[in-house]
PDB file of C-alpha atoms in Angstrom:
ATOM      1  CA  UNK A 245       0.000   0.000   0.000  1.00 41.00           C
ATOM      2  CA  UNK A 246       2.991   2.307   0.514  1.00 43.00           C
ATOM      3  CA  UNK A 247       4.232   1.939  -2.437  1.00 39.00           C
ATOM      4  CA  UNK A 248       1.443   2.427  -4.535  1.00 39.00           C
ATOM      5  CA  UNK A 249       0.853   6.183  -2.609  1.00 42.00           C
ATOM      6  CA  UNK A 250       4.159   6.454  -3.136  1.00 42.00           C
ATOM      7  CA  UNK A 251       3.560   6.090  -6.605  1.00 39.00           C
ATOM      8  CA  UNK A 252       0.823   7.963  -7.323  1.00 43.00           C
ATOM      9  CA  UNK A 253       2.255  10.884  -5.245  1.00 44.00           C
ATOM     10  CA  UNK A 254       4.835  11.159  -7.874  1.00 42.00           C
ATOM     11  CA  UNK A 255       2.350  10.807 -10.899  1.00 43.00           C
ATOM     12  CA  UNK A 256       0.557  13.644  -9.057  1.00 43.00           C
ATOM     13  CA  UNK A 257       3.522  15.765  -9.370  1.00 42.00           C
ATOM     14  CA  UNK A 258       3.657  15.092 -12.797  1.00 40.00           C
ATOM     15  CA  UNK A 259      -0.081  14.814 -14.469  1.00 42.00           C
ATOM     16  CA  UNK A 260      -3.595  15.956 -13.552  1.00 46.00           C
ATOM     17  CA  UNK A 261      -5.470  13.632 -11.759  1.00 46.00           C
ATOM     18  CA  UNK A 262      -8.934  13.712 -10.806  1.00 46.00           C
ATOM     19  CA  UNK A 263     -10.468  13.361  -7.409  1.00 48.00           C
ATOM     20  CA  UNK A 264     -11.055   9.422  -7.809  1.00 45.00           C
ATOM     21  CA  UNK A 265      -7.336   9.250  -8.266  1.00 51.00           C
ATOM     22  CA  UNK A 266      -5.862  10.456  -5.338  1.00 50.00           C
ATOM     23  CA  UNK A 267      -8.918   9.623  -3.287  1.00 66.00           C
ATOM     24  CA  UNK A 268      -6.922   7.975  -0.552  1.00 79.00           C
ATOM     25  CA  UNK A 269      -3.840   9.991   0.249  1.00 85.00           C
ATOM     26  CA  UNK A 270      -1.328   9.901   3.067  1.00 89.00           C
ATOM     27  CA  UNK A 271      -2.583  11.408   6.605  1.00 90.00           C
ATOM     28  CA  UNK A 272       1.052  13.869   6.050  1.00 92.00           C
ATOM     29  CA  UNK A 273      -0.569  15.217   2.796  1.00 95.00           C
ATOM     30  CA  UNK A 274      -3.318  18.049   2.630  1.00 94.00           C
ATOM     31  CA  UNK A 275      -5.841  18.805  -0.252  1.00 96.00           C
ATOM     32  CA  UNK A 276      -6.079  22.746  -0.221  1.00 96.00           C
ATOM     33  CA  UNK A 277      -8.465  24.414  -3.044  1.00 97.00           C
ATOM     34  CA  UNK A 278      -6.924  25.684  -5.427  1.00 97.00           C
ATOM     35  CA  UNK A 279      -8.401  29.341  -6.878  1.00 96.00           C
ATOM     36  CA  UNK A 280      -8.462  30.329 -10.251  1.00 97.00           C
ATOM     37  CA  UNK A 281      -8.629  34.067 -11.676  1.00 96.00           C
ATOM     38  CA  UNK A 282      -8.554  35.356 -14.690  1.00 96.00           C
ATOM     39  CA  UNK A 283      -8.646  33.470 -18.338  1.00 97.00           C
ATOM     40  CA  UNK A 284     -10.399  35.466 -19.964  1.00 96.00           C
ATOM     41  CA  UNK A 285      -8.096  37.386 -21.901  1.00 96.00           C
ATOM     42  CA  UNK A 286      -8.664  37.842 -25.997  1.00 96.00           C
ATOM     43  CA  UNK A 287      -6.157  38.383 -28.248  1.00 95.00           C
ATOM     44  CA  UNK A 288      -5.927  42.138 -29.514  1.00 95.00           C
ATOM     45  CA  UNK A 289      -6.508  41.304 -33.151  1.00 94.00           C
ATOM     46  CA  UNK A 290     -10.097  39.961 -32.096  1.00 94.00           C
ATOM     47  CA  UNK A 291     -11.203  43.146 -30.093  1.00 89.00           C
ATOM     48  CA  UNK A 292     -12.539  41.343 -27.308  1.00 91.00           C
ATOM     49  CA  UNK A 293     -14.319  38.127 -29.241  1.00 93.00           C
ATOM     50  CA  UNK A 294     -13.157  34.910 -27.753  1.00 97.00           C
ATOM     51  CA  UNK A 295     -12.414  33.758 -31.273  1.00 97.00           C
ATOM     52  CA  UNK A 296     -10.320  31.147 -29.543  1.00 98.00           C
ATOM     53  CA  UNK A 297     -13.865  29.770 -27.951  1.00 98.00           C
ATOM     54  CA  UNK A 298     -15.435  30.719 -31.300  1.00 98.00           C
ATOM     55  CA  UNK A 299     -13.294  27.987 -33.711  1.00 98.00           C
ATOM     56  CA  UNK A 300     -12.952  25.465 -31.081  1.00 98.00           C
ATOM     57  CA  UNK A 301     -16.643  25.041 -31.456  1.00 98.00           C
ATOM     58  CA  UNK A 302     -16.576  25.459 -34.726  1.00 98.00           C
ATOM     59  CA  UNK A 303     -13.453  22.860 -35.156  1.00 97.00           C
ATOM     60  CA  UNK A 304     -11.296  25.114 -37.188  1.00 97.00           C
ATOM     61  CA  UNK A 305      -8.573  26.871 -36.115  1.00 97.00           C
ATOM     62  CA  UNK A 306      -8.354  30.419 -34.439  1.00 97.00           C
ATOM     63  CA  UNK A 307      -6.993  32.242 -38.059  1.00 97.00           C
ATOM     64  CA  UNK A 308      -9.510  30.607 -39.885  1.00 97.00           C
ATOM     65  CA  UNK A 309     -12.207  32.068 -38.435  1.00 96.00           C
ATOM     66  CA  UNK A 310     -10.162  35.606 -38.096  1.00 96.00           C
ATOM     67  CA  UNK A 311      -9.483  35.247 -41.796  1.00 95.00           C
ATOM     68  CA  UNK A 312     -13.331  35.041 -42.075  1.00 95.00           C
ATOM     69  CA  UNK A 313     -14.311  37.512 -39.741  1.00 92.00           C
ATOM     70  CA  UNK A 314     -12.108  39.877 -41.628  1.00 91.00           C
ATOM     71  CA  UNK A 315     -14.528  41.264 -44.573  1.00 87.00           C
ATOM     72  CA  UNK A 316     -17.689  41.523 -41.540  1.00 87.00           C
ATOM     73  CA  UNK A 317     -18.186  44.717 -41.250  1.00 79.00           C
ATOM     74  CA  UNK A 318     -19.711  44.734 -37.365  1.00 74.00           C
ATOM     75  CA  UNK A 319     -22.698  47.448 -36.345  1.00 71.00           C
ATOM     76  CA  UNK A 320     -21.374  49.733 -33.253  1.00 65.00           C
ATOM     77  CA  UNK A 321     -21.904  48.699 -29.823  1.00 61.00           C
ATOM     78  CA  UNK A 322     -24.477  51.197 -29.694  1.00 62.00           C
ATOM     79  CA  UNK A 323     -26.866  49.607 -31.930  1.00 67.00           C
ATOM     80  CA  UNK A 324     -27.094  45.693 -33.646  1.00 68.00           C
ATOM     81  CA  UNK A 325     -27.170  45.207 -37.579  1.00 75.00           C
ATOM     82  CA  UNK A 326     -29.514  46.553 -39.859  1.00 81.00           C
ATOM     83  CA  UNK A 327     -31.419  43.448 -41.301  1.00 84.00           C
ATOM     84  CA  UNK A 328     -29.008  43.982 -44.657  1.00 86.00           C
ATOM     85  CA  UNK A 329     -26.067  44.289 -42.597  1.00 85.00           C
ATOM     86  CA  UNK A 330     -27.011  41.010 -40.825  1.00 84.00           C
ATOM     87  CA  UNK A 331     -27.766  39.184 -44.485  1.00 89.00           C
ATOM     88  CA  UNK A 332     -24.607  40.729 -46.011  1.00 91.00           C
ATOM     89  CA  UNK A 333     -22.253  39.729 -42.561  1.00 90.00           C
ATOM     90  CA  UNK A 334     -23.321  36.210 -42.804  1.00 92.00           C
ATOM     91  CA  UNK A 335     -22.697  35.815 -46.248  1.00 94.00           C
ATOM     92  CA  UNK A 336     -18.965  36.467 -46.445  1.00 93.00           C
ATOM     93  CA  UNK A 337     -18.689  34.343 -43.131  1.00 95.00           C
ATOM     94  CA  UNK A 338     -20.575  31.338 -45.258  1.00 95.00           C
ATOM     95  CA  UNK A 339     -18.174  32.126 -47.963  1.00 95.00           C
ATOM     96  CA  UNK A 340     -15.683  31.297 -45.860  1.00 95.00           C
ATOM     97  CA  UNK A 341     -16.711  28.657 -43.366  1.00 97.00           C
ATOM     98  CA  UNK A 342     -18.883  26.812 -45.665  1.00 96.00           C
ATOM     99  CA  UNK A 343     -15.948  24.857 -47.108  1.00 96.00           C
ATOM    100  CA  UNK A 344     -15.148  23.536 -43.742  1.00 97.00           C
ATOM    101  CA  UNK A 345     -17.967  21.802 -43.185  1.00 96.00           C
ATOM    102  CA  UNK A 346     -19.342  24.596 -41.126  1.00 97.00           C
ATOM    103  CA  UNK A 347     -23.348  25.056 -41.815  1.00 97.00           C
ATOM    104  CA  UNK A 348     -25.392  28.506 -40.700  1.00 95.00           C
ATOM    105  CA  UNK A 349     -27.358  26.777 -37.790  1.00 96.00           C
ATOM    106  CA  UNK A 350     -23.899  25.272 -36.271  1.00 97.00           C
ATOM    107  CA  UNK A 351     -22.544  29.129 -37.441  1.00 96.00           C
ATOM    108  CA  UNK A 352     -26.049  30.976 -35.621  1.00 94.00           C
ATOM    109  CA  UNK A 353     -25.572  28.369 -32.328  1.00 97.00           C
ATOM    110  CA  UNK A 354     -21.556  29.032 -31.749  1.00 97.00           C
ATOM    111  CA  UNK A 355     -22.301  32.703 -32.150  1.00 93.00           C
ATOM    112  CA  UNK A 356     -25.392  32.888 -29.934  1.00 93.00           C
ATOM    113  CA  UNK A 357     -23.540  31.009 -27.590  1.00 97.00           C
ATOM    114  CA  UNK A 358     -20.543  33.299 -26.678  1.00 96.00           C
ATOM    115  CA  UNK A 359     -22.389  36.428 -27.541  1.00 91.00           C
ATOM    116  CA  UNK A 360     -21.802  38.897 -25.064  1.00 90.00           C
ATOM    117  CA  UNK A 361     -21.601  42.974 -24.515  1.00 85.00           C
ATOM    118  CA  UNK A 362     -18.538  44.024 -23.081  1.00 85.00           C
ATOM    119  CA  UNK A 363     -19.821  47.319 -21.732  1.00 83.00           C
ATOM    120  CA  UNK A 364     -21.944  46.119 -19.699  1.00 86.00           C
ATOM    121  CA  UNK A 365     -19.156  44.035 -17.941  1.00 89.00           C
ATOM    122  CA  UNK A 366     -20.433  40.636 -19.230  1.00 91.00           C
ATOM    123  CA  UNK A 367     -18.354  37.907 -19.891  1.00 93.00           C
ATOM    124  CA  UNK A 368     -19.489  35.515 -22.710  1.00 96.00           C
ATOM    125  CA  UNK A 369     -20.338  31.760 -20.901  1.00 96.00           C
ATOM    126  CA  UNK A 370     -18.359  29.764 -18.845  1.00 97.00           C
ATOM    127  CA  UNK A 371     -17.911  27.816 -15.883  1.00 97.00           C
ATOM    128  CA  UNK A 372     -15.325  27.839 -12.878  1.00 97.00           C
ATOM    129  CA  UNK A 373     -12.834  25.644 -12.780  1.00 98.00           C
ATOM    130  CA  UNK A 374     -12.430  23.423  -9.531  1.00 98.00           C
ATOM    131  CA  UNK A 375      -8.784  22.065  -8.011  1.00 98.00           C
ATOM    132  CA  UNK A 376      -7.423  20.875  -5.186  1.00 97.00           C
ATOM    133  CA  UNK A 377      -3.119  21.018  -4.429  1.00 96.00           C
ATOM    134  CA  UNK A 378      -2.044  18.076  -3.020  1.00 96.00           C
ATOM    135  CA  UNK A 379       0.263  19.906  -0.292  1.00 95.00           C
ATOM    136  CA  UNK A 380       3.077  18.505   2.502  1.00 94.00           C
ATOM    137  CA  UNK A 381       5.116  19.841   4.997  1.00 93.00           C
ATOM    138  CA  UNK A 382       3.684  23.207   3.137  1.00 92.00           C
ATOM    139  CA  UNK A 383       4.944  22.343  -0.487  1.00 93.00           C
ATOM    140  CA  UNK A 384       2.543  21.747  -3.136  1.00 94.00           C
ATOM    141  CA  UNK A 385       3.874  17.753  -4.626  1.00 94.00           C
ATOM    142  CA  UNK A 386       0.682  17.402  -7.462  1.00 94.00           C
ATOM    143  CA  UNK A 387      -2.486  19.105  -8.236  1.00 96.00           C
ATOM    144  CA  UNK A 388      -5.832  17.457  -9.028  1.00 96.00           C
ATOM    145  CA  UNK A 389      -8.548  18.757 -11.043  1.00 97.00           C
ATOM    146  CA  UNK A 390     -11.971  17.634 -10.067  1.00 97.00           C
ATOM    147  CA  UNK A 391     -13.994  20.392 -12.511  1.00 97.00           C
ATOM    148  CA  UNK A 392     -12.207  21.286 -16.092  1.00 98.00           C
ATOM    149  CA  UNK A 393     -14.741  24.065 -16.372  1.00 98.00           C
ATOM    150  CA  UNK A 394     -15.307  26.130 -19.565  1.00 98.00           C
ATOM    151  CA  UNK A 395     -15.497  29.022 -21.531  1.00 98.00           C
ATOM    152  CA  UNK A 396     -11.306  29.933 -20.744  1.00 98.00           C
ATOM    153  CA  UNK A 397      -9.836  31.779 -23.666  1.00 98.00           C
ATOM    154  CA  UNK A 398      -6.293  31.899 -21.610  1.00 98.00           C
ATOM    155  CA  UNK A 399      -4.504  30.440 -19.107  1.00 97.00           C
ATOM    156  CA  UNK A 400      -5.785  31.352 -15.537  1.00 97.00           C
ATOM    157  CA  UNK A 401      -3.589  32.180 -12.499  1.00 95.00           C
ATOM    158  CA  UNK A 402      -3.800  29.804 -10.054  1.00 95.00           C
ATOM    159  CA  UNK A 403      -2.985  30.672  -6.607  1.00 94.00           C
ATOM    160  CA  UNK A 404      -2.803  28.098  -3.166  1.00 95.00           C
ATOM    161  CA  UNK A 405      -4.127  29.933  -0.287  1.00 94.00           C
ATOM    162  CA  UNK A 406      -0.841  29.675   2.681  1.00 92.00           C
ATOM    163  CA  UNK A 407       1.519  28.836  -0.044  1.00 91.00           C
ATOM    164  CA  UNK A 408       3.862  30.934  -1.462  1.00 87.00           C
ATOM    165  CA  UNK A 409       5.409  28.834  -4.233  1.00 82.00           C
ATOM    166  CA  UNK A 410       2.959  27.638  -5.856  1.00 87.00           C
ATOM    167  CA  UNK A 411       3.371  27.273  -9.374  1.00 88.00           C
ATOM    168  CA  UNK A 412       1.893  25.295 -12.165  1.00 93.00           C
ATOM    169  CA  UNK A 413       1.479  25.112 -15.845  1.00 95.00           C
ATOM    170  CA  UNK A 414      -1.859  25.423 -16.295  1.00 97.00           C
ATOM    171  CA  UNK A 415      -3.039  23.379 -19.926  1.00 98.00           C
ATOM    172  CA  UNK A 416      -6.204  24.776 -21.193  1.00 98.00           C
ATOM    173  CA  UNK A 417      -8.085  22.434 -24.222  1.00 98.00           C
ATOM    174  CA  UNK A 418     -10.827  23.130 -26.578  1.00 98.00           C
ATOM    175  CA  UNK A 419     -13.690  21.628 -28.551  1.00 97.00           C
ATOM    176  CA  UNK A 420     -16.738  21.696 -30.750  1.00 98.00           C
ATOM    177  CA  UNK A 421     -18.559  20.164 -27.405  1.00 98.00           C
ATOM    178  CA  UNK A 422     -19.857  23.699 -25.268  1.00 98.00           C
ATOM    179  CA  UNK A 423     -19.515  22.435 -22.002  1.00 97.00           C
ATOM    180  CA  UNK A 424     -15.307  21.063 -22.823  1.00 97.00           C
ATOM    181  CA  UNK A 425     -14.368  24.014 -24.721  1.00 98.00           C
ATOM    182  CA  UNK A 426     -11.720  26.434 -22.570  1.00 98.00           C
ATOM    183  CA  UNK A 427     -11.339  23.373 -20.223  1.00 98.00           C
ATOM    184  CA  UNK A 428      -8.922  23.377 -17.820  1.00 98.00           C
ATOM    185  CA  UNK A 429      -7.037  20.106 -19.420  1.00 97.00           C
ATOM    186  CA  UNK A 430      -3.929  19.849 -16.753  1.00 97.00           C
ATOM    187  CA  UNK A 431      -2.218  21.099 -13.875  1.00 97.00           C
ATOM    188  CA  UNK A 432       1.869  20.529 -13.643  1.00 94.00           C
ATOM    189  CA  UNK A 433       4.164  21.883 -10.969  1.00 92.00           C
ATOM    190  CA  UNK A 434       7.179  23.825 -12.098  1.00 87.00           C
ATOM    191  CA  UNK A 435       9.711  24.043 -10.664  1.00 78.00           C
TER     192      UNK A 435
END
């Protein structure tokens, strides 16, 4: 029995694990929740539309739908599109999504989906992310993640309330599938 915590206290230190996993730890060694802030950054060139979030759903990459998004010509924040605006916008994105297998319902549903307004301090949907550190004698040795979450368009900072030096590389995934996409995938130390 040793041996196999002392096992898995070492895979902790190296891969994600999930509650299950490390369900029976050593009385020495401490699950503290982890908190999460931030990851919700957008690149510049998308002026605040998680067009990361936007092609994992879609299954193409980020550029492809940037390249796409390129000849939309977006109403102001002040006001949506005129009905011709609206006709012509989703035309050139067709155009240009069309040949990868994306149709206007998927197109309409994505969209819909992370549509948010900025001004009034929304943030597009997501959920929170949930991990524990496995800490001893007041080191963090692994971290398991027992909630991926969602809706991350960056990496988070993760912080280990009472621990100083605690650091990890923080893997964030995505896919067509809503409730994966901007998961939190792993959780590494660094050293």
């Amino acid at each position: 029995m040793r041996t196999l915590l002392s096992s898995l206290l070492l895979a902790a230190t190296v891969l994600n694990l999930s509650a299950a996993d490390t369900k029976e730890l050593p009385k020495d060694v401490k699950r503290i929740p982890v908190t999460f802030s931030g990851g919700y950054d957008t690149d510049p060139r998308d002026k605040g539309r998680p067009v990361i979030l936007i092609a994992g759903a879609l299954g193409v990459q980020p550029q492809v739908f940037r390249d796409a998004f390129s000849n939309v010509h977006p109403a102001g924040p002040d006001r949506g599109p005129t009905d011709a605006e609206a006709r012509k916008n989703k035309e050139v994105l067709m155009k240009a999504l069309g040949k990868h297998g994306i149709t206007n319902e998927r197109l309409d549903e994505v969209s819909n989906y992370y549509r948010y307004v900025k001004s009034r301090g929304e943030t597009w949907k997501h959920k929170d992310a949930k991990a524990n550190a496995l800490v001893k004698d007041g080191a963090v040795i692994g971290y398991e993640i027992t909630e991926g979450g969602s809706g991350y368009s960056s990496v988070p900072t993760i912080t280990v309330p009472g621990i100083k030096d605690a650091k990890a590389k923080v893997e964030v995934s995505y896919s067509k599938t809503f409730e994966k996409n901007g998961k939190i995938s792993a959780m590494t130390i660094v050293k």
